[in-house]
Amino acid sequence: MDTTAPTTVTTESTGTTGSTGPGPGSGSARPGAGASPGPAEAEAWEELVASALLGTDRRTPGRASGAAGAPSQAVFDAAALPGALLDAAALHTVRRRAGLLPGRAAPRPEPAAEDGRPALPGAARRRLEQLLAGRVAPSPAGGRRGITPDLAELLPQWLALAVELGYKAPPAVLPALLDAARARTDLRPRALALAGPRGLWLARLNPDWRFALRGAGAGGSLPDPADRESVLALWEEGLFAERVALLGAVRAADAAAGRALLASTWATERAEDRLMFLDSLRAGLSDADEEFLEAALTDRSRNVRATAAELLSALPRSALAGRMAGRAASCVVLDRTADTPTVVVEAPHECDEGMRRDGVVPHPPSGRGERSWWLGQLVEAAPLDTWRARFGGRSPEEIVALPVADDWQPELHAAWCRAAVRQRDAAWSRALLGLPAAPQTTGPGIASPAERAQLLATLPPAERAEWVAAFVAAHGLPEAFQLLGVCAVPWAEPLGRAVIDALATAREAGSYPWSFSGVMGLAERCLAPDATRHLEALTALPAEADDLSPGAGGYWSEAFQRLVATLRLRAAMRAELLGGEGTDGPDAG
């Protein structure tokens, strides 16, 4: 190679060219040049890349790339071109890097706040690493899950228990934990609580994790609610997530102080922030909040007005609840002159200004009539005690059993359902649910599983589980899926046995096994771990009958084996978090 051959160099800071090589007249770039390449520099690099992609036998580097150190076809034969191309690329890269100016040193960030919570036990820490790695595991080939537990579905339970026990996340897993929370919004509250102040500190350094700075429960250290000066400082200067958490903490300690804190900056808050702050008043809502909520009825944001009206309607003694009760009572009356007392409905003929101010939305969705739309909103917002007095002291069961004239029953009962959910009235929920074993086409007029699920959520956990267990026994699992989702985890023994018995019945009846995959997934997360003793016999491969779906027996066997393995893994996870070493064998995942 002729090392004396001159090559052309572009001085990046000025765009001029000169010669380099031995001898006089050689030029070089100014110190510090090269921070941004010039046009010739970019052209040279593009030629090198094109030659590398296409191959030197198809595209020989030209003069532009040679200017940056690439060989010329006149100097090298074809066999030497590939190696020379790499040499040129290396020289080109080194020259570019040597010309870069060092960046200005940024101030070091403040250290993260101290987190005094205890560290995870060793086995629990290893399990967390396994769960975080398993959340992105590839799906099994062919779509069949096999017998391996789904780690991604167990991560929420692990996080919930770890937070409940007061542990903090190991620093090394914080990036993976924040990535998991970024990918799944259902993980965020508990993942950020486990991450604590160090996780919040880390989130400030990565734009991908900025969600942690917006949502509630960001895990930062909050001042003592009694420290008024520190509370005001954080309220005025903190991140939105910190302010939401602060408002909740102050309100839990002193509801009046929390309300005063919110009122101090209410007029200057953004509409979306006002909505979030107002929604936080649901916890500990009381009659003392009425004055503030009444003022919010005139807010410039429609969503804020609607939320304020909803909260006021949940206060039976509020002025708004009284106004709604008067309007609803004028529309729904009991006709005692008929042979059988009958409920008669006369829906509103207009939505006046007072109704609009109290949260009634004037325009119905597509397919709904205006009058029925207005009636539903009035009944929903009226205190349920209104109807006991209105209908001669009758109980909720007696009221919902009354006939309703002119086909208004579905609309009226649906509004009562929403009122029972909003006001958390268990007595009305029981009446509207009816008996679990009753045919679904009869009863108080509830046709939607979603409505049943909402009503069930107002009942005590034990009663809820008993009702759903009886429903499963009477109607099977397909209609009970949404109802199972509102039951306390782990499922109480009667409910767990009802689900296992229903799955066994479906297996023996030759049902399509994949149609129960959703219930199987719920069972893996919600059955009590000690239910394995009832499942062992179901893991065996059943005999294939002629009338069964081909391969159904194998699928059912795999599903029950996976269910048993998952329950054992959940038991091991709990033991590890409670301080034991747990189990690292096959059954532990």
XYZ file of C-alpha atoms in Angstrom:
589
model
C 0.000 0.000 0.000
C 1.307 3.415 -0.949
C 1.218 5.319 2.326
C 2.450 8.508 0.667
C -0.607 8.912 -1.528
C -2.410 12.045 -0.462
C -6.058 11.917 0.481
C -8.551 14.736 0.679
C -9.915 15.701 4.063
C -12.939 17.844 4.809
C -12.433 20.181 7.704
C -15.808 19.745 9.345
C -15.868 22.998 11.262
C -15.353 25.132 8.148
C -16.327 22.916 5.220
C -12.957 23.610 3.479
C -10.648 20.908 2.186
C -6.915 20.377 2.457
C -4.285 17.672 2.028
C -3.031 15.231 4.602
C -0.008 13.017 4.449
C 3.740 13.548 4.695
C 5.242 16.640 3.325
C 4.519 20.337 3.454
C 1.057 21.715 2.990
C -0.582 19.003 4.974
C -3.733 20.264 6.687
C -5.690 19.031 9.629
C -8.976 19.865 11.297
C -8.978 22.410 14.086
C -8.919 20.976 17.571
C -12.460 20.293 18.637
C -13.792 20.095 15.078
C -16.047 17.300 14.069
C -18.988 17.965 16.348
C -21.252 17.924 13.293
C -20.160 16.374 9.969
C -20.187 18.434 6.791
C -21.794 17.420 3.481
C -18.674 15.725 2.096
C -18.234 13.820 5.346
C -21.790 12.527 5.196
C -21.424 11.566 1.528
C -18.256 9.606 2.280
C -19.878 7.651 5.071
C -22.948 6.896 2.920
C -20.713 5.488 0.197
C -18.961 3.235 2.667
C -22.278 1.971 4.038
C -23.651 1.369 0.514
C -20.544 -0.597 -0.485
C -20.724 -2.678 2.698
C -24.409 -3.499 2.169
C -24.180 -4.318 -1.535
C -20.702 -5.872 -1.478
C -17.502 -4.499 -3.004
C -17.909 -6.773 -6.006
C -21.140 -4.944 -6.872
C -20.253 -1.456 -5.708
C -16.655 -0.239 -5.416
C -16.047 2.676 -3.036
C -15.649 5.882 -5.008
C -13.595 8.991 -4.565
C -15.854 10.415 -1.874
C -15.335 7.474 0.414
C -11.669 7.392 -0.456
C -11.475 10.944 0.789
C -12.325 9.638 4.194
C -9.702 6.935 4.069
C -11.318 4.372 1.788
C -9.135 2.746 -0.869
C -9.264 3.584 -4.532
C -9.996 0.917 -7.120
C -6.824 1.917 -8.932
C -4.718 1.059 -5.886
C -6.309 -2.234 -4.668
C -7.320 -5.295 -6.618
C -10.755 -6.861 -6.116
C -9.556 -9.386 -3.524
C -8.206 -6.656 -1.282
C -11.252 -4.400 -1.452
C -13.296 -5.970 1.410
C -10.486 -5.637 3.934
C -9.600 -2.184 2.702
C -13.220 -1.133 3.026
C -13.225 -2.137 6.695
C -9.945 -0.305 7.247
C -11.433 2.798 5.702
C -14.540 2.539 7.857
C -12.416 2.152 10.979
C -10.265 5.157 10.049
C -13.334 7.189 9.217
C -14.982 6.335 12.559
C -11.900 7.113 14.631
C -11.433 10.484 12.919
C -15.051 11.433 13.552
C -14.865 10.475 17.208
C -11.566 12.242 17.740
C -13.127 15.470 16.526
C -16.058 15.447 18.955
C -16.213 18.068 21.649
C -16.795 16.678 25.149
C -20.254 17.431 26.496
C -20.686 19.838 29.368
C -20.928 17.990 32.644
C -24.433 18.092 34.066
C -25.064 18.607 37.770
C -25.258 15.380 39.693
C -28.854 14.529 40.633
C -29.865 14.674 44.233
C -29.713 11.250 45.877
C -32.941 9.315 46.299
C -34.782 9.666 49.569
C -34.143 7.010 52.168
C -36.448 3.999 52.151
C -36.606 2.476 55.603
C -38.688 -0.536 54.648
C -37.130 -4.002 55.045
C -35.493 -5.780 52.115
C -37.067 -8.841 50.564
C -36.025 -12.284 51.800
C -33.569 -13.935 49.435
C -36.030 -16.482 48.043
C -38.657 -13.784 47.467
C -36.117 -11.593 45.673
C -35.222 -14.451 43.334
C -38.899 -15.120 42.745
C -39.489 -11.487 41.786
C -36.668 -11.670 39.251
C -38.252 -14.826 37.829
C -41.699 -13.256 37.595
C -40.373 -10.121 35.897
C -38.462 -12.222 33.376
C -41.470 -14.473 32.798
C -43.812 -11.618 31.932
C -42.263 -11.407 28.446
C -41.795 -15.140 27.872
C -42.797 -16.257 24.355
C -46.152 -17.982 23.902
C -46.023 -21.763 23.599
C -46.002 -23.148 20.082
C -49.356 -24.183 18.717
C -51.312 -21.985 21.122
C -51.492 -24.644 23.886
C -50.286 -23.440 27.248
C -49.160 -26.828 28.509
C -48.753 -27.385 32.247
C -46.440 -24.455 33.043
C -47.890 -21.701 35.259
C -48.358 -18.296 33.670
C -45.890 -16.103 35.560
C -47.238 -12.884 34.055
C -50.632 -13.505 35.671
C -49.070 -14.205 39.077
C -47.041 -11.004 39.209
C -49.997 -8.826 40.395
C -50.652 -11.158 43.342
C -46.983 -11.239 44.298
C -46.797 -7.442 44.221
C -49.976 -7.091 46.284
C -48.669 -9.349 49.035
C -45.196 -7.787 49.023
C -46.682 -4.296 49.399
C -49.057 -5.510 52.111
C -46.103 -6.917 54.061
C -44.209 -3.628 53.731
C -41.184 -4.705 51.683
C -39.145 -2.542 49.317
C -37.901 -3.582 45.884
C -34.218 -4.475 45.422
C -32.421 -1.654 43.542
C -31.222 -4.028 40.825
C -34.755 -4.966 39.715
C -36.157 -1.423 39.614
C -35.638 -0.972 35.834
C -37.439 -4.240 35.065
C -40.172 -3.394 37.570
C -40.754 0.023 36.004
C -40.779 -1.524 32.529
C -43.428 -3.989 33.694
C -45.520 -1.165 35.145
C -45.153 0.784 31.919
C -46.451 -2.160 29.889
C -49.380 -2.982 32.199
C -51.407 -0.243 33.823
C -52.984 -2.713 36.261
C -49.550 -3.244 37.825
C -48.724 0.415 38.322
C -50.146 1.223 41.776
C -48.511 -1.725 43.524
C -45.348 -1.748 41.405
C -44.724 1.920 42.185
C -45.533 1.382 45.850
C -42.953 -1.411 45.989
C -40.425 0.690 44.043
C -40.780 3.458 46.625
C -38.792 6.709 46.584
C -35.858 5.167 44.727
C -38.179 4.102 41.908
C -39.628 7.616 41.698
C -36.110 9.066 41.654
C -35.140 6.686 38.838
C -38.281 7.496 36.855
C -37.216 11.145 36.661
C -34.115 10.082 34.694
C -35.860 8.085 31.950
C -38.618 9.523 29.730
C -40.028 6.001 29.243
C -40.974 5.939 32.924
C -42.571 9.361 33.159
C -45.949 7.678 33.828
C -44.682 7.154 37.372
C -44.601 10.914 37.851
C -48.226 11.340 36.761
C -50.263 8.644 38.450
C -51.188 8.290 42.093
C -49.097 6.093 44.301
C -45.744 7.124 42.899
C -44.095 6.005 46.069
C -42.447 9.229 47.179
C -41.944 10.125 50.818
C -44.814 12.222 52.147
C -44.533 14.664 55.027
C -46.405 14.164 58.256
C -49.962 15.515 57.694
C -49.552 17.482 60.918
C -46.494 19.303 59.509
C -48.443 22.115 57.872
C -45.410 23.899 56.430
C -44.063 20.783 54.699
C -47.529 19.827 53.480
C -48.067 23.239 51.888
C -44.613 23.187 50.291
C -45.218 19.803 48.648
C -48.764 20.755 47.645
C -47.545 23.874 45.861
C -44.333 22.484 44.337
C -44.713 18.699 44.116
C -45.379 16.493 41.122
C -48.987 15.687 40.374
C -48.605 12.116 41.675
C -47.151 13.422 44.911
C -49.972 15.935 45.303
C -52.653 13.270 44.775
C -50.995 11.005 47.339
C -50.560 13.948 49.723
C -54.230 14.916 49.453
C -55.244 11.346 50.265
C -52.898 11.192 53.271
C -54.005 14.539 54.680
C -57.659 13.709 54.132
C -57.280 10.341 55.868
C -55.781 12.073 58.901
C -58.100 15.113 58.901
C -60.908 15.351 56.346
C -61.424 19.067 56.939
C -57.708 19.803 56.478
C -57.675 17.835 53.213
C -60.670 19.709 51.919
C -59.112 23.056 52.878
C -55.881 22.067 51.131
C -57.772 21.310 47.943
C -59.789 24.526 48.148
C -56.639 26.634 48.548
C -55.577 26.070 44.909
C -58.832 24.864 43.332
C -59.372 27.934 41.152
C -55.921 27.664 39.537
C -55.860 23.916 38.870
C -56.239 22.491 35.371
C -59.601 20.888 34.558
C -58.169 17.374 34.344
C -56.387 17.847 37.665
C -59.531 19.193 39.318
C -61.349 16.073 38.157
C -58.723 13.770 39.661
C -58.621 15.685 42.938
C -62.403 15.688 43.168
C -62.518 11.961 42.520
C -60.190 11.424 45.489
C -62.951 12.723 47.781
C -64.802 9.420 47.348
C -62.688 7.998 50.162
C -64.211 9.222 53.394
C -67.019 11.136 51.663
C -69.273 12.774 54.265
C -71.910 15.462 54.708
C -69.116 17.907 55.562
C -68.041 17.801 51.893
C -71.422 19.024 50.642
C -70.633 22.750 50.569
C -67.476 22.225 48.522
C -69.252 19.850 46.124
C -72.220 22.198 45.702
C -69.806 24.929 44.605
C -68.270 22.496 42.112
C -71.674 22.108 40.421
C -70.962 25.425 38.693
C -67.458 24.451 37.565
C -66.515 25.376 34.009
C -65.670 21.714 33.245
C -68.606 19.455 32.413
C -66.799 16.371 33.765
C -66.089 18.104 37.065
C -69.750 19.121 37.363
C -70.903 15.571 36.649
C -68.545 14.082 39.230
C -69.616 16.602 41.863
C -73.274 15.737 41.213
C -72.534 12.019 41.465
C -70.771 12.468 44.809
C -73.582 14.630 46.172
C -76.185 12.052 45.169
C -74.267 9.508 47.276
C -74.971 11.714 50.331
C -78.641 10.980 51.137
C -78.980 14.117 53.280
C -77.494 16.506 50.731
C -79.583 19.248 49.169
C -78.978 17.798 45.700
C -80.212 14.375 46.829
C -83.324 16.057 48.189
C -83.947 17.889 44.931
C -83.493 14.680 42.943
C -85.796 12.802 45.316
C -88.531 15.369 44.759
C -88.200 15.166 40.990
C -88.105 11.346 40.965
C -91.059 11.045 43.336
C -93.175 13.201 41.043
C -92.447 10.779 38.204
C -92.931 7.429 40.009
C -96.084 6.821 42.066
C -97.976 3.837 43.480
C -101.515 3.373 42.200
C -103.440 1.843 45.109
C -106.831 1.979 43.337
C -106.095 -1.052 41.158
C -106.850 -4.593 42.326
C -103.098 -5.078 42.689
C -101.001 -2.053 43.757
C -99.076 -1.000 40.652
C -96.173 1.382 40.080
C -97.067 4.063 37.541
C -94.359 6.059 35.770
C -94.686 9.464 34.119
C -91.266 10.415 32.734
C -90.165 14.094 32.618
C -91.264 16.091 29.589
C -88.246 18.430 29.638
C -84.773 18.791 31.108
C -84.866 22.218 32.710
C -81.942 24.357 33.825
C -82.166 23.139 37.420
C -81.890 19.514 36.324
C -78.879 20.329 34.188
C -77.164 22.107 37.068
C -77.716 19.051 39.250
C -75.913 16.818 36.778
C -78.658 15.547 34.483
C -77.192 15.094 31.011
C -79.777 16.489 28.565
C -78.808 14.616 25.406
C -79.270 10.810 25.413
C -76.980 8.380 23.632
C -78.000 7.018 20.272
C -80.996 4.721 20.483
C -82.343 6.072 23.794
C -85.437 8.189 24.157
C -85.040 11.532 25.892
C -87.753 11.027 28.504
C -86.544 7.576 29.613
C -82.978 8.908 29.691
C -83.944 11.765 32.005
C -86.072 9.485 34.207
C -83.213 7.040 34.702
C -80.861 9.801 35.849
C -83.407 11.193 38.339
C -84.151 7.799 39.908
C -80.481 6.883 40.013
C -79.609 10.057 41.933
C -82.531 9.906 44.387
C -81.863 8.394 47.861
C -83.267 4.867 47.988
C -85.024 5.625 51.266
C -87.321 7.833 49.192
C -89.145 4.776 47.901
C -89.788 3.137 51.250
C -91.724 6.217 52.347
C -93.268 6.656 48.903
C -94.614 3.090 48.801
C -96.154 2.826 52.272
C -93.165 1.530 54.226
C -92.603 -1.507 52.008
C -89.213 -3.249 52.116
C -86.905 -3.226 49.082
C -87.915 -6.840 48.273
C -91.584 -5.865 48.317
C -90.976 -2.758 46.226
C -89.097 -4.527 43.427
C -91.802 -7.227 43.373
C -94.517 -4.669 42.536
C -95.775 -4.689 38.938
C -94.854 -1.651 36.851
C -97.307 -0.298 34.297
C -96.662 0.436 30.639
C -93.423 -1.557 30.277
C -91.426 0.860 32.432
C -90.078 -1.928 34.662
C -86.716 -2.487 32.873
C -85.884 1.232 32.920
C -87.008 1.722 36.526
C -85.232 -1.343 37.886
C -82.043 -0.548 35.982
C -82.027 2.915 37.588
C -82.561 1.368 41.028
C -79.603 -0.947 40.335
C -77.347 2.007 39.590
C -78.619 3.794 42.704
C -77.888 0.750 44.882
C -74.347 0.563 43.503
C -73.735 4.297 43.901
C -75.121 4.407 47.430
C -73.570 1.050 48.428
C -76.954 -0.156 49.709
C -76.716 -3.905 50.414
C -80.426 -4.296 51.214
C -81.495 -2.948 47.818
C -78.762 -4.978 46.107
C -80.118 -8.192 47.645
C -83.631 -7.333 46.539
C -82.555 -6.538 42.978
C -80.332 -9.616 42.698
C -83.093 -11.991 43.759
C -82.437 -15.665 44.425
C -79.303 -17.071 42.744
C -81.078 -20.251 41.660
C -84.030 -18.417 40.065
C -84.308 -18.586 36.258
C -82.450 -15.679 34.730
C -85.463 -14.650 32.672
C -87.453 -13.907 35.832
C -86.849 -11.918 38.968
C -86.468 -8.176 39.416
C -85.531 -7.481 35.821
C -81.732 -7.724 35.836
C -80.642 -9.117 32.489
C -76.969 -8.135 32.427
C -74.176 -10.086 34.178
C -72.360 -6.761 34.557
C -75.292 -5.371 36.587
C -75.277 -8.452 38.815
C -71.537 -8.112 39.343
C -71.872 -4.469 40.383
C -74.662 -5.268 42.832
C -72.707 -8.195 44.279
C -69.760 -5.893 44.970
C -71.895 -4.054 47.556
C -72.468 -7.238 49.622
C -70.112 -8.518 52.354
C -67.432 -10.879 50.924
C -68.790 -14.040 52.571
C -72.338 -13.411 51.382
C -71.040 -12.580 47.918
C -69.185 -15.895 47.677
C -72.201 -17.878 48.869
C -74.492 -16.201 46.325
C -72.116 -16.853 43.415
C -71.539 -20.464 44.544
C -75.300 -21.077 44.440
C -75.498 -19.338 41.057
C -72.729 -21.547 39.627
C -74.423 -24.671 40.946
C -77.719 -23.631 39.319
C -76.559 -22.111 36.033
C -73.013 -23.340 35.403
C -69.832 -21.418 34.704
C -70.368 -19.587 31.370
C -72.912 -17.181 32.886
C -70.877 -16.705 36.069
C -67.591 -15.446 34.657
C -68.124 -11.760 35.519
C -69.583 -12.662 38.908
C -66.485 -14.654 39.841
C -64.350 -11.607 39.105
C -65.868 -9.567 41.970
C -65.428 -12.244 44.645
C -62.709 -11.851 47.265
C -59.426 -13.676 46.591
C -58.712 -16.388 47.546
C -62.199 -17.714 46.921
C -64.028 -18.960 50.001
C -64.310 -22.735 50.297
C -67.952 -23.048 49.122
C -67.257 -21.014 46.008
C -64.032 -22.853 45.244
C -65.742 -26.229 45.517
C -68.618 -25.043 43.302
C -66.169 -23.962 40.577
C -64.169 -27.212 40.772
C -67.350 -29.299 40.635
C -68.604 -27.333 37.632
C -65.295 -27.809 35.802
C -65.352 -31.531 36.562
C -68.923 -31.764 35.274
C -67.980 -29.967 32.064
C -65.043 -32.340 31.598
C -67.181 -35.424 32.071
C -69.884 -34.085 29.773
C -67.425 -33.752 26.903
C -67.680 -29.968 26.688
C -65.228 -28.076 24.520
C -62.328 -27.504 26.948
C -61.090 -24.304 25.341
C -64.430 -22.610 26.035
C -63.531 -22.759 29.754
C -60.053 -21.272 29.387
C -61.165 -17.951 30.897
C -62.604 -19.635 33.993
C -59.465 -21.775 34.263
C -57.359 -18.629 34.231
C -59.480 -17.124 37.007
C -59.221 -20.331 39.018
C -55.434 -20.275 38.767
C -55.358 -16.800 40.286
C -58.271 -17.056 42.718
C -58.641 -20.582 44.095
C -57.210 -21.120 47.564
C -53.930 -23.073 47.285
C -55.237 -25.837 49.549
C -57.825 -26.663 46.859
C -55.187 -28.895 45.244
C -56.469 -31.833 47.285
C -59.724 -31.671 45.310
C -57.944 -31.402 41.961
C -55.425 -34.255 42.002
C -57.877 -36.793 40.614
C -58.729 -34.499 37.697
C -55.136 -34.290 36.415
C -55.216 -37.847 35.049
C -55.800 -38.344 31.348
C -59.437 -39.462 30.936
C -60.530 -42.185 28.558
C -61.486 -40.778 25.169
C -65.171 -41.511 24.470
C -66.556 -41.518 20.960
C -68.860 -38.592 21.649
C -66.104 -36.333 23.026
C -64.195 -33.728 21.043
C -60.928 -35.193 19.679
C -58.060 -34.361 22.020
C -60.362 -32.856 24.647
C -59.212 -35.275 27.332
C -55.579 -34.317 26.887
C -56.419 -30.631 27.021
C -58.443 -31.061 30.233
C -55.596 -33.051 31.796
C -53.049 -30.359 30.917
C -55.343 -27.619 32.212
C -55.837 -29.316 35.579
C -52.114 -30.099 35.882
C -51.336 -26.426 35.206
C -53.952 -25.400 37.763
C -52.378 -27.618 40.431
C -48.865 -26.403 39.593
C -50.024 -22.760 39.765
C -51.685 -23.210 43.153
C -48.522 -24.793 44.523
C -46.469 -21.960 43.108
C -48.734 -19.409 44.789
C -48.302 -21.239 48.092
C -44.523 -21.152 47.634
C -44.600 -17.434 46.797
C -46.508 -16.678 49.985
C -44.125 -18.760 52.092
C -41.131 -16.958 50.602
C -42.585 -13.519 51.298
C -43.450 -14.494 54.851
C -39.772 -15.174 55.423
C -39.304 -18.831 54.572
C -37.062 -20.050 51.831
C -40.001 -21.467 49.921
C -39.613 -24.174 47.312
C -37.422 -24.019 44.263
C -38.443 -27.389 42.850
C -40.533 -28.078 39.736
C -43.821 -27.383 41.481
C -42.621 -23.915 42.366
C -42.514 -22.891 38.775
